[in-house]
mmCIF file with all atom_site columns, C-alpha atoms in Angstrom:
data_model
loop_
_atom_site.group_PDB
_atom_site.id
_atom_site.type_symbol
_atom_site.label_atom_id
_atom_site.label_alt_id
_atom_site.label_comp_id
_atom_site.label_asym_id
_atom_site.label_entity_id
_atom_site.label_seq_id
_atom_site.pdbx_PDB_ins_code
_atom_site.Cartn_x
_atom_site.Cartn_y
_atom_site.Cartn_z
_atom_site.occupancy
_atom_site.B_iso_or_equiv
_atom_site.pdbx_formal_charge
_atom_site.auth_seq_id
_atom_site.auth_comp_id
_atom_site.auth_asym_id
_atom_site.auth_atom_id
_atom_site.pdbx_PDB_model_num
ATOM 1   C CA . MET A 1 1   ? 108.803 111.490 141.103 1.00 66.00 ? 1   MET A CA 1
ATOM 2   C CA . LYS A 1 2   ? 106.481 108.608 141.059 1.00 74.00 ? 2   LYS A CA 1
ATOM 3   C CA . LEU A 1 3   ? 105.879 106.211 138.440 1.00 81.00 ? 3   LEU A CA 1
ATOM 4   C CA . ILE A 1 4   ? 101.992 104.984 138.026 1.00 84.00 ? 4   ILE A CA 1
ATOM 5   C CA . ASP A 1 5   ? 101.124 101.847 136.961 1.00 85.00 ? 5   ASP A CA 1
ATOM 6   C CA . GLY A 1 6   ? 98.189  103.030 134.415 1.00 88.00 ? 6   GLY A CA 1
ATOM 7   C CA . LYS A 1 7   ? 98.020  98.917  133.425 1.00 89.00 ? 7   LYS A CA 1
ATOM 8   C CA . GLU A 1 8   ? 97.321  97.830  136.858 1.00 91.00 ? 8   GLU A CA 1
ATOM 9   C CA . LEU A 1 9   ? 94.709  100.892 137.654 1.00 91.00 ? 9   LEU A CA 1
ATOM 10  C CA . ALA A 1 10  ? 93.120  99.933  133.987 1.00 90.00 ? 10  ALA A CA 1
ATOM 11  C CA . ARG A 1 11  ? 92.426  95.870  135.388 1.00 91.00 ? 11  ARG A CA 1
ATOM 12  C CA . SER A 1 12  ? 91.417  96.942  138.552 1.00 92.00 ? 12  SER A CA 1
ATOM 13  C CA . LEU A 1 13  ? 88.475  99.474  136.877 1.00 92.00 ? 13  LEU A CA 1
ATOM 14  C CA . ARG A 1 14  ? 87.629  97.091  134.022 1.00 93.00 ? 14  ARG A CA 1
ATOM 15  C CA . GLY A 1 15  ? 87.197  94.291  136.749 1.00 94.00 ? 15  GLY A CA 1
ATOM 16  C CA . GLU A 1 16  ? 84.704  96.549  139.049 1.00 94.00 ? 16  GLU A CA 1
ATOM 17  C CA . ILE A 1 17  ? 82.907  97.360  135.691 1.00 95.00 ? 17  ILE A CA 1
ATOM 18  C CA . ALA A 1 18  ? 82.285  94.057  134.482 1.00 96.00 ? 18  ALA A CA 1
ATOM 19  C CA . ALA A 1 19  ? 81.099  93.130  138.155 1.00 97.00 ? 19  ALA A CA 1
ATOM 20  C CA . GLY A 1 20  ? 78.535  96.139  137.310 1.00 96.00 ? 20  GLY A CA 1
ATOM 21  C CA . VAL A 1 21  ? 77.575  95.026  134.196 1.00 97.00 ? 21  VAL A CA 1
ATOM 22  C CA . ALA A 1 22  ? 76.577  91.216  135.682 1.00 97.00 ? 22  ALA A CA 1
ATOM 23  C CA . ALA A 1 23  ? 74.516  92.718  137.933 1.00 96.00 ? 23  ALA A CA 1
ATOM 24  C CA . LEU A 1 24  ? 72.407  94.800  135.951 1.00 95.00 ? 24  LEU A CA 1
ATOM 25  C CA . LYS A 1 25  ? 71.890  91.869  133.978 1.00 95.00 ? 25  LYS A CA 1
ATOM 26  C CA . SER A 1 26  ? 71.101  89.940  136.861 1.00 96.00 ? 26  SER A CA 1
ATOM 27  C CA . GLU A 1 27  ? 68.997  92.275  138.664 1.00 96.00 ? 27  GLU A CA 1
ATOM 28  C CA . LYS A 1 28  ? 67.677  94.278  136.023 1.00 95.00 ? 28  LYS A CA 1
ATOM 29  C CA . GLY A 1 29  ? 67.630  92.393  132.852 1.00 95.00 ? 29  GLY A CA 1
ATOM 30  C CA . VAL A 1 30  ? 69.782  95.291  131.202 1.00 96.00 ? 30  VAL A CA 1
ATOM 31  C CA . THR A 1 31  ? 72.780  95.120  129.386 1.00 97.00 ? 31  THR A CA 1
ATOM 32  C CA . PRO A 1 32  ? 74.741  98.617  128.679 1.00 96.00 ? 32  PRO A CA 1
ATOM 33  C CA . GLY A 1 33  ? 74.991  99.269  125.189 1.00 97.00 ? 33  GLY A CA 1
ATOM 34  C CA . LEU A 1 34  ? 77.803  101.646 123.470 1.00 97.00 ? 34  LEU A CA 1
ATOM 35  C CA . ALA A 1 35  ? 77.754  102.442 119.757 1.00 97.00 ? 35  ALA A CA 1
ATOM 36  C CA . VAL A 1 36  ? 80.924  103.740 118.444 1.00 96.00 ? 36  VAL A CA 1
ATOM 37  C CA . ILE A 1 37  ? 80.480  105.662 114.920 1.00 97.00 ? 37  ILE A CA 1
ATOM 38  C CA . LEU A 1 38  ? 84.013  106.075 113.118 1.00 97.00 ? 38  LEU A CA 1
ATOM 39  C CA . VAL A 1 39  ? 83.833  108.528 109.548 1.00 97.00 ? 39  VAL A CA 1
ATOM 40  C CA . GLY A 1 40  ? 86.884  107.541 107.694 1.00 96.00 ? 40  GLY A CA 1
ATOM 41  C CA . ASP A 1 41  ? 89.902  105.419 108.124 1.00 91.00 ? 41  ASP A CA 1
ATOM 42  C CA . ASN A 1 42  ? 92.294  107.235 110.342 1.00 91.00 ? 42  ASN A CA 1
ATOM 43  C CA . PRO A 1 43  ? 94.770  105.125 111.807 1.00 93.00 ? 43  PRO A CA 1
ATOM 44  C CA . ALA A 1 44  ? 95.064  106.131 114.889 1.00 92.00 ? 44  ALA A CA 1
ATOM 45  C CA . SER A 1 45  ? 91.083  106.722 114.911 1.00 93.00 ? 45  SER A CA 1
ATOM 46  C CA . VAL A 1 46  ? 90.772  102.812 113.655 1.00 94.00 ? 46  VAL A CA 1
ATOM 47  C CA . SER A 1 47  ? 93.016  101.745 116.787 1.00 94.00 ? 47  SER A CA 1
ATOM 48  C CA . TYR A 1 48  ? 91.343  103.573 119.048 1.00 90.00 ? 48  TYR A CA 1
ATOM 49  C CA . VAL A 1 49  ? 87.921  102.058 117.983 1.00 92.00 ? 49  VAL A CA 1
ATOM 50  C CA . THR A 1 50  ? 88.880  98.754  118.012 1.00 92.00 ? 50  THR A CA 1
ATOM 51  C CA . ALA A 1 51  ? 90.861  99.189  121.661 1.00 91.00 ? 51  ALA A CA 1
ATOM 52  C CA . LYS A 1 52  ? 87.054  100.461 122.727 1.00 91.00 ? 52  LYS A CA 1
ATOM 53  C CA . GLU A 1 53  ? 85.259  97.486  120.988 1.00 91.00 ? 53  GLU A CA 1
ATOM 54  C CA . LYS A 1 54  ? 87.188  95.215  122.758 1.00 91.00 ? 54  LYS A CA 1
ATOM 55  C CA . ALA A 1 55  ? 87.227  96.854  126.234 1.00 92.00 ? 55  ALA A CA 1
ATOM 56  C CA . CYS A 1 56  ? 83.366  96.633  125.854 1.00 93.00 ? 56  CYS A CA 1
ATOM 57  C CA . THR A 1 57  ? 83.099  92.968  125.017 1.00 92.00 ? 57  THR A CA 1
ATOM 58  C CA . GLU A 1 58  ? 85.646  91.940  127.705 1.00 93.00 ? 58  GLU A CA 1
ATOM 59  C CA . ALA A 1 59  ? 83.162  93.678  130.077 1.00 94.00 ? 59  ALA A CA 1
ATOM 60  C CA . GLY A 1 60  ? 80.301  91.789  128.742 1.00 95.00 ? 60  GLY A CA 1
ATOM 61  C CA . MET A 1 61  ? 78.857  95.015  127.397 1.00 96.00 ? 61  MET A CA 1
ATOM 62  C CA . LEU A 1 62  ? 76.855  95.745  123.966 1.00 96.00 ? 62  LEU A CA 1
ATOM 63  C CA . SER A 1 63  ? 79.273  96.858  121.606 1.00 95.00 ? 63  SER A CA 1
ATOM 64  C CA . ARG A 1 64  ? 77.809  98.314  118.304 1.00 96.00 ? 64  ARG A CA 1
ATOM 65  C CA . GLU A 1 65  ? 80.593  99.826  115.910 1.00 95.00 ? 65  GLU A CA 1
ATOM 66  C CA . ILE A 1 66  ? 79.789  101.731 113.155 1.00 97.00 ? 66  ILE A CA 1
ATOM 67  C CA . ARG A 1 67  ? 81.970  102.484 110.641 1.00 96.00 ? 67  ARG A CA 1
ATOM 68  C CA . LEU A 1 68  ? 81.137  105.260 107.564 1.00 97.00 ? 68  LEU A CA 1
ATOM 69  C CA . PRO A 1 69  ? 82.901  106.314 104.695 1.00 97.00 ? 69  PRO A CA 1
ATOM 70  C CA . ALA A 1 70  ? 85.163  109.401 104.590 1.00 96.00 ? 70  ALA A CA 1
ATOM 71  C CA . GLU A 1 71  ? 82.508  110.762 102.224 1.00 97.00 ? 71  GLU A CA 1
ATOM 72  C CA . THR A 1 72  ? 79.641  110.989 104.781 1.00 98.00 ? 72  THR A CA 1
ATOM 73  C CA . THR A 1 73  ? 77.622  113.980 104.987 1.00 98.00 ? 73  THR A CA 1
ATOM 74  C CA . GLU A 1 74  ? 77.321  116.068 108.026 1.00 98.00 ? 74  GLU A CA 1
ATOM 75  C CA . GLU A 1 75  ? 73.487  115.580 107.489 1.00 98.00 ? 75  GLU A CA 1
ATOM 76  C CA . GLU A 1 76  ? 74.127  111.773 107.305 1.00 98.00 ? 76  GLU A CA 1
ATOM 77  C CA . LEU A 1 77  ? 76.100  111.749 110.420 1.00 98.00 ? 77  LEU A CA 1
ATOM 78  C CA . VAL A 1 78  ? 73.733  113.639 112.563 1.00 98.00 ? 78  VAL A CA 1
ATOM 79  C CA . SER A 1 79  ? 70.646  112.004 111.422 1.00 98.00 ? 79  SER A CA 1
ATOM 80  C CA . LEU A 1 80  ? 72.571  108.624 112.299 1.00 98.00 ? 80  LEU A CA 1
ATOM 81  C CA . VAL A 1 81  ? 73.385  110.060 116.368 1.00 98.00 ? 81  VAL A CA 1
ATOM 82  C CA . LYS A 1 82  ? 69.557  111.144 116.599 1.00 98.00 ? 82  LYS A CA 1
ATOM 83  C CA . LYS A 1 83  ? 68.413  107.742 115.463 1.00 98.00 ? 83  LYS A CA 1
ATOM 84  C CA . LEU A 1 84  ? 70.993  106.069 118.273 1.00 98.00 ? 84  LEU A CA 1
ATOM 85  C CA . ASN A 1 85  ? 69.328  108.618 120.697 1.00 98.00 ? 85  ASN A CA 1
ATOM 86  C CA . CYS A 1 86  ? 66.186  107.029 120.194 1.00 98.00 ? 86  CYS A CA 1
ATOM 87  C CA . ASP A 1 87  ? 67.675  103.390 120.552 1.00 98.00 ? 87  ASP A CA 1
ATOM 88  C CA . PRO A 1 88  ? 67.092  101.656 123.785 1.00 97.00 ? 88  PRO A CA 1
ATOM 89  C CA . GLU A 1 89  ? 69.254  99.461  123.437 1.00 97.00 ? 89  GLU A CA 1
ATOM 90  C CA . ILE A 1 90  ? 72.139  101.772 123.237 1.00 98.00 ? 90  ILE A CA 1
ATOM 91  C CA . HIS A 1 91  ? 72.750  103.585 126.392 1.00 97.00 ? 91  HIS A CA 1
ATOM 92  C CA . GLY A 1 92  ? 76.126  105.525 125.297 1.00 97.00 ? 92  GLY A CA 1
ATOM 93  C CA . ILE A 1 93  ? 77.462  107.385 122.005 1.00 98.00 ? 93  ILE A CA 1
ATOM 94  C CA . LEU A 1 94  ? 80.691  107.748 121.353 1.00 96.00 ? 94  LEU A CA 1
ATOM 95  C CA . VAL A 1 95  ? 81.771  109.757 118.021 1.00 96.00 ? 95  VAL A CA 1
ATOM 96  C CA . GLN A 1 96  ? 85.073  109.153 117.147 1.00 94.00 ? 96  GLN A CA 1
ATOM 97  C CA . LEU A 1 97  ? 87.352  112.445 116.922 1.00 92.00 ? 97  LEU A CA 1
ATOM 98  C CA . PRO A 1 98  ? 88.470  114.005 114.711 1.00 92.00 ? 98  PRO A CA 1
ATOM 99  C CA . VAL A 1 99  ? 85.856  113.818 111.872 1.00 95.00 ? 99  VAL A CA 1
ATOM 100 C CA . PRO A 1 100 ? 86.687  114.550 108.337 1.00 96.00 ? 100 PRO A CA 1
ATOM 101 C CA . LYS A 1 101 ? 87.254  118.080 107.835 1.00 96.00 ? 101 LYS A CA 1
ATOM 102 C CA . HIS A 1 102 ? 83.621  118.644 105.726 1.00 97.00 ? 102 HIS A CA 1
ATOM 103 C CA . ILE A 1 103 ? 81.954  117.710 109.237 1.00 98.00 ? 103 ILE A CA 1
ATOM 104 C CA . ARG A 1 104 ? 81.609  120.442 111.784 1.00 97.00 ? 104 ARG A CA 1
ATOM 105 C CA . ASP A 1 105 ? 82.364  118.735 115.421 1.00 95.00 ? 105 ASP A CA 1
ATOM 106 C CA . LYS A 1 106 ? 80.092  121.057 117.131 1.00 96.00 ? 106 LYS A CA 1
ATOM 107 C CA . ALA A 1 107 ? 76.994  119.965 115.005 1.00 97.00 ? 107 ALA A CA 1
ATOM 108 C CA . VAL A 1 108 ? 77.570  116.351 115.735 1.00 97.00 ? 108 VAL A CA 1
ATOM 109 C CA . ILE A 1 109 ? 78.283  116.639 119.581 1.00 97.00 ? 109 ILE A CA 1
ATOM 110 C CA . ASP A 1 110 ? 75.582  118.912 120.058 1.00 97.00 ? 110 ASP A CA 1
ATOM 111 C CA . ALA A 1 111 ? 73.258  116.343 118.511 1.00 98.00 ? 111 ALA A CA 1
ATOM 112 C CA . ILE A 1 112 ? 74.017  113.548 121.006 1.00 98.00 ? 112 ILE A CA 1
ATOM 113 C CA . ALA A 1 113 ? 71.297  113.477 124.126 1.00 98.00 ? 113 ALA A CA 1
ATOM 114 C CA . PRO A 1 114 ? 73.380  114.463 126.919 1.00 97.00 ? 114 PRO A CA 1
ATOM 115 C CA . GLU A 1 115 ? 71.951  111.467 128.954 1.00 97.00 ? 115 GLU A CA 1
ATOM 116 C CA . LYS A 1 116 ? 74.000  108.893 126.012 1.00 98.00 ? 116 LYS A CA 1
ATOM 117 C CA . ASP A 1 117 ? 77.204  111.658 125.863 1.00 98.00 ? 117 ASP A CA 1
ATOM 118 C CA . VAL A 1 118 ? 79.899  109.409 126.959 1.00 96.00 ? 118 VAL A CA 1
ATOM 119 C CA . ASP A 1 119 ? 82.288  111.426 126.548 1.00 95.00 ? 119 ASP A CA 1
ATOM 120 C CA . GLY A 1 120 ? 80.890  114.308 128.163 1.00 96.00 ? 120 GLY A CA 1
ATOM 121 C CA . PHE A 1 121 ? 81.292  116.642 125.748 1.00 95.00 ? 121 PHE A CA 1
ATOM 122 C CA . THR A 1 122 ? 77.678  118.458 125.120 1.00 96.00 ? 122 THR A CA 1
ATOM 123 C CA . PRO A 1 123 ? 77.310  121.861 126.263 1.00 96.00 ? 123 PRO A CA 1
ATOM 124 C CA . ILE A 1 124 ? 74.591  120.507 129.178 1.00 97.00 ? 124 ILE A CA 1
ATOM 125 C CA . ASN A 1 125 ? 77.526  117.899 130.476 1.00 97.00 ? 125 ASN A CA 1
ATOM 126 C CA . VAL A 1 126 ? 80.110  120.521 130.348 1.00 96.00 ? 126 VAL A CA 1
ATOM 127 C CA . GLY A 1 127 ? 78.047  122.966 132.330 1.00 96.00 ? 127 GLY A CA 1
ATOM 128 C CA . LYS A 1 128 ? 77.428  120.144 134.677 1.00 96.00 ? 128 LYS A CA 1
ATOM 129 C CA . MET A 1 129 ? 81.038  119.191 135.039 1.00 95.00 ? 129 MET A CA 1
ATOM 130 C CA . MET A 1 130 ? 82.114  122.608 135.742 1.00 94.00 ? 130 MET A CA 1
ATOM 131 C CA . ILE A 1 131 ? 79.267  123.193 138.510 1.00 93.00 ? 131 ILE A CA 1
ATOM 132 C CA . GLY A 1 132 ? 80.181  119.853 139.976 1.00 92.00 ? 132 GLY A CA 1
ATOM 133 C CA . ASP A 1 133 ? 76.799  118.097 139.098 1.00 94.00 ? 133 ASP A CA 1
ATOM 134 C CA . GLU A 1 134 ? 76.784  114.251 138.309 1.00 94.00 ? 134 GLU A CA 1
ATOM 135 C CA . CYS A 1 135 ? 77.232  113.824 134.945 1.00 95.00 ? 135 CYS A CA 1
ATOM 136 C CA . PHE A 1 136 ? 79.868  111.965 132.071 1.00 95.00 ? 136 PHE A CA 1
ATOM 137 C CA . LEU A 1 137 ? 83.265  113.161 132.300 1.00 95.00 ? 137 LEU A CA 1
ATOM 138 C CA . PRO A 1 138 ? 85.516  113.954 129.472 1.00 94.00 ? 138 PRO A CA 1
ATOM 139 C CA . CYS A 1 139 ? 87.626  110.559 129.523 1.00 91.00 ? 139 CYS A CA 1
ATOM 140 C CA . THR A 1 140 ? 91.235  111.530 129.436 1.00 92.00 ? 140 THR A CA 1
ATOM 141 C CA . PRO A 1 141 ? 90.702  114.262 131.923 1.00 95.00 ? 141 PRO A CA 1
ATOM 142 C CA . HIS A 1 142 ? 88.590  112.073 134.132 1.00 95.00 ? 142 HIS A CA 1
ATOM 143 C CA . GLY A 1 143 ? 91.176  109.176 133.531 1.00 93.00 ? 143 GLY A CA 1
ATOM 144 C CA . ILE A 1 144 ? 94.114  111.733 134.697 1.00 93.00 ? 144 ILE A CA 1
ATOM 145 C CA . ILE A 1 145 ? 91.967  112.227 137.985 1.00 94.00 ? 145 ILE A CA 1
ATOM 146 C CA . LYS A 1 146 ? 91.861  108.258 138.296 1.00 93.00 ? 146 LYS A CA 1
ATOM 147 C CA . LEU A 1 147 ? 95.860  107.860 138.075 1.00 93.00 ? 147 LEU A CA 1
ATOM 148 C CA . ILE A 1 148 ? 96.406  110.899 140.632 1.00 91.00 ? 148 ILE A CA 1
ATOM 149 C CA . GLU A 1 149 ? 93.815  109.030 143.037 1.00 91.00 ? 149 GLU A CA 1
ATOM 150 C CA . PHE A 1 150 ? 95.206  105.832 142.582 1.00 91.00 ? 150 PHE A CA 1
ATOM 151 C CA . SER A 1 151 ? 98.958  106.913 142.817 1.00 90.00 ? 151 SER A CA 1
ATOM 152 C CA . GLY A 1 152 ? 98.079  108.144 146.618 1.00 90.00 ? 152 GLY A CA 1
ATOM 153 C CA . MET A 1 153 ? 99.732  111.683 145.584 1.00 87.00 ? 153 MET A CA 1
ATOM 154 C CA . ASP A 1 154 ? 97.580  114.395 147.781 1.00 90.00 ? 154 ASP A CA 1
ATOM 155 C CA . ILE A 1 155 ? 97.427  117.206 145.589 1.00 90.00 ? 155 ILE A CA 1
ATOM 156 C CA . ARG A 1 156 ? 95.292  119.419 147.990 1.00 92.00 ? 156 ARG A CA 1
ATOM 157 C CA . GLY A 1 157 ? 96.734  122.781 148.009 1.00 91.00 ? 157 GLY A CA 1
ATOM 158 C CA . LYS A 1 158 ? 99.373  122.187 145.410 1.00 93.00 ? 158 LYS A CA 1
ATOM 159 C CA . HIS A 1 159 ? 99.853  124.033 142.635 1.00 94.00 ? 159 HIS A CA 1
ATOM 160 C CA . ALA A 1 160 ? 98.865  122.175 139.370 1.00 94.00 ? 160 ALA A CA 1
ATOM 161 C CA . VAL A 1 161 ? 100.018 123.396 135.908 1.00 95.00 ? 161 VAL A CA 1
ATOM 162 C CA . VAL A 1 162 ? 98.192  122.483 132.922 1.00 96.00 ? 162 VAL A CA 1
ATOM 163 C CA . ILE A 1 163 ? 99.772  122.820 129.512 1.00 96.00 ? 163 ILE A CA 1
ATOM 164 C CA . GLY A 1 164 ? 96.651  123.260 126.665 1.00 95.00 ? 164 GLY A CA 1
ATOM 165 C CA . ARG A 1 165 ? 93.203  124.981 126.734 1.00 94.00 ? 165 ARG A CA 1
ATOM 166 C CA . SER A 1 166 ? 91.674  122.440 124.529 1.00 93.00 ? 166 SER A CA 1
ATOM 167 C CA . ASN A 1 167 ? 87.789  121.468 125.469 1.00 92.00 ? 167 ASN A CA 1
ATOM 168 C CA . ILE A 1 168 ? 88.597  117.792 125.251 1.00 91.00 ? 168 ILE A CA 1
ATOM 169 C CA . VAL A 1 169 ? 91.967  117.881 127.534 1.00 94.00 ? 169 VAL A CA 1
ATOM 170 C CA . GLY A 1 170 ? 93.202  120.934 128.800 1.00 95.00 ? 170 GLY A CA 1
ATOM 171 C CA . LYS A 1 171 ? 90.115  123.299 130.302 1.00 96.00 ? 171 LYS A CA 1
ATOM 172 C CA . PRO A 1 172 ? 88.301  120.030 131.756 1.00 96.00 ? 172 PRO A CA 1
ATOM 173 C CA . VAL A 1 173 ? 91.475  118.905 133.261 1.00 96.00 ? 173 VAL A CA 1
ATOM 174 C CA . ALA A 1 174 ? 91.592  122.338 135.036 1.00 96.00 ? 174 ALA A CA 1
ATOM 175 C CA . ALA A 1 175 ? 88.313  122.253 136.118 1.00 96.00 ? 175 ALA A CA 1
ATOM 176 C CA . LEU A 1 176 ? 88.452  118.765 137.718 1.00 96.00 ? 176 LEU A CA 1
ATOM 177 C CA . LEU A 1 177 ? 91.843  119.698 139.330 1.00 96.00 ? 177 LEU A CA 1
ATOM 178 C CA . ALA A 1 178 ? 89.944  122.948 141.072 1.00 94.00 ? 178 ALA A CA 1
ATOM 179 C CA . ARG A 1 179 ? 87.098  120.984 142.356 1.00 93.00 ? 179 ARG A CA 1
ATOM 180 C CA . LYS A 1 180 ? 86.669  120.741 146.027 1.00 91.00 ? 180 LYS A CA 1
ATOM 181 C CA . GLU A 1 181 ? 87.416  117.168 146.227 1.00 90.00 ? 181 GLU A CA 1
ATOM 182 C CA . THR A 1 182 ? 90.467  117.588 144.464 1.00 92.00 ? 182 THR A CA 1
ATOM 183 C CA . ASN A 1 183 ? 91.408  120.946 145.776 1.00 93.00 ? 183 ASN A CA 1
ATOM 184 C CA . ALA A 1 184 ? 94.443  121.813 143.582 1.00 94.00 ? 184 ALA A CA 1
ATOM 185 C CA . THR A 1 185 ? 95.465  125.661 142.871 1.00 94.00 ? 185 THR A CA 1
ATOM 186 C CA . VAL A 1 186 ? 95.395  125.633 139.098 1.00 95.00 ? 186 VAL A CA 1
ATOM 187 C CA . THR A 1 187 ? 97.411  127.594 136.293 1.00 95.00 ? 187 THR A CA 1
ATOM 188 C CA . LEU A 1 188 ? 96.248  127.108 132.749 1.00 96.00 ? 188 LEU A CA 1
ATOM 189 C CA . CYS A 1 189 ? 98.978  127.679 130.392 1.00 96.00 ? 189 CYS A CA 1
ATOM 190 C CA . HIS A 1 190 ? 98.571  128.146 126.315 1.00 96.00 ? 190 HIS A CA 1
ATOM 191 C CA . THR A 1 191 ? 100.143 129.737 123.568 1.00 95.00 ? 191 THR A CA 1
ATOM 192 C CA . GLY A 1 192 ? 99.690  133.272 125.214 1.00 95.00 ? 192 GLY A CA 1
ATOM 193 C CA . THR A 1 193 ? 101.569 132.470 128.008 1.00 95.00 ? 193 THR A CA 1
ATOM 194 C CA . PRO A 1 194 ? 105.100 134.253 127.993 1.00 93.00 ? 194 PRO A CA 1
ATOM 195 C CA . ASP A 1 195 ? 106.914 131.828 129.840 1.00 92.00 ? 195 ASP A CA 1
ATOM 196 C CA . VAL A 1 196 ? 105.527 128.318 130.400 1.00 94.00 ? 196 VAL A CA 1
ATOM 197 C CA . GLY A 1 197 ? 108.624 127.602 132.174 1.00 93.00 ? 197 GLY A CA 1
ATOM 198 C CA . HIS A 1 198 ? 108.116 129.581 134.794 1.00 92.00 ? 198 HIS A CA 1
ATOM 199 C CA . PHE A 1 199 ? 104.997 127.974 135.829 1.00 93.00 ? 199 PHE A CA 1
ATOM 200 C CA . THR A 1 200 ? 106.105 124.470 135.737 1.00 91.00 ? 200 THR A CA 1
ATOM 201 C CA . ARG A 1 201 ? 109.029 124.662 137.607 1.00 90.00 ? 201 ARG A CA 1
ATOM 202 C CA . ASP A 1 202 ? 106.757 125.630 140.460 1.00 86.00 ? 202 ASP A CA 1
ATOM 203 C CA . ALA A 1 203 ? 104.133 123.060 139.965 1.00 86.00 ? 203 ALA A CA 1
ATOM 204 C CA . GLY A 1 204 ? 103.699 121.227 142.998 1.00 77.00 ? 204 GLY A CA 1
ATOM 205 C CA . GLY A 1 205 ? 104.958 123.831 145.431 1.00 65.00 ? 205 GLY A CA 1
ATOM 206 C CA . ARG A 1 206 ? 107.539 121.875 147.890 1.00 43.00 ? 206 ARG A CA 1
ATOM 207 C CA . THR A 1 207 ? 106.139 118.497 146.830 1.00 40.00 ? 207 THR A CA 1
ATOM 208 C CA . ARG A 1 208 ? 106.652 118.490 143.228 1.00 43.00 ? 208 ARG A CA 1
ATOM 209 C CA . LEU A 1 209 ? 103.899 117.521 141.305 1.00 43.00 ? 209 LEU A CA 1
ATOM 210 C CA . PRO A 1 210 ? 104.224 116.575 137.785 1.00 46.00 ? 210 PRO A CA 1
ATOM 211 C CA . ALA A 1 211 ? 102.763 119.182 135.344 1.00 48.00 ? 211 ALA A CA 1
ATOM 212 C CA . THR A 1 212 ? 99.438  117.534 133.339 1.00 49.00 ? 212 THR A CA 1
ATOM 213 C CA . CYS A 1 213 ? 100.156 118.215 130.108 1.00 46.00 ? 213 CYS A CA 1
ATOM 214 C CA . SER A 1 214 ? 97.257  118.460 126.849 1.00 44.00 ? 214 SER A CA 1
ATOM 215 C CA . ASN A 1 215 ? 97.414  116.062 124.220 1.00 42.00 ? 215 ASN A CA 1
ATOM 216 C CA . ARG A 1 216 ? 96.260  119.404 122.161 1.00 42.00 ? 216 ARG A CA 1
ATOM 217 C CA . ALA A 1 217 ? 97.888  122.286 123.222 1.00 41.00 ? 217 ALA A CA 1
ATOM 218 C CA . ARG A 1 218 ? 97.195  125.860 122.245 1.00 48.00 ? 218 ARG A CA 1
#
């Protein structure tokens, strides 16, 4: 089994992004802007949002962090998203999930303009991902593919096993692994799979490929 250095890859990608941002500023006078919305004070979500804000700043991007109380209504959150859709300074909108239980994830996601949906969660971007059109891809699944590419591992024709069918990780990972450029043979396991071990032991074929696990397996 090969250990993949994710930190090294992150440094390389952030350097490329910073260079791209600088070029946009100098050549077109455009500063990419990301709005991150956090509802409530979930400790893990606060940590994620802080890290995203830091990464944006280091890349020279505009970072607009909007923190809302947990009592914020669904209508108020959707209204805010729609205002950001029309804000010319904002090119990407990210609503940190999970949101409080009284707010429907789908209502918020559906309110985001597809061209600003940097999480790749809107139905239009999910559809484009499935047919291979250019679009924003879900962050964690796209990161997994980048890590595999960075490792130099050739998974074409290999048996990749994904555990979990969440819309955020499991399903998108399976779809990206099955694309022609990746060309893996994919098995998607979930709570209805009677013997997950049977499939994970077979993952990779002759050259064993570690199974990809969803953090929201179900």
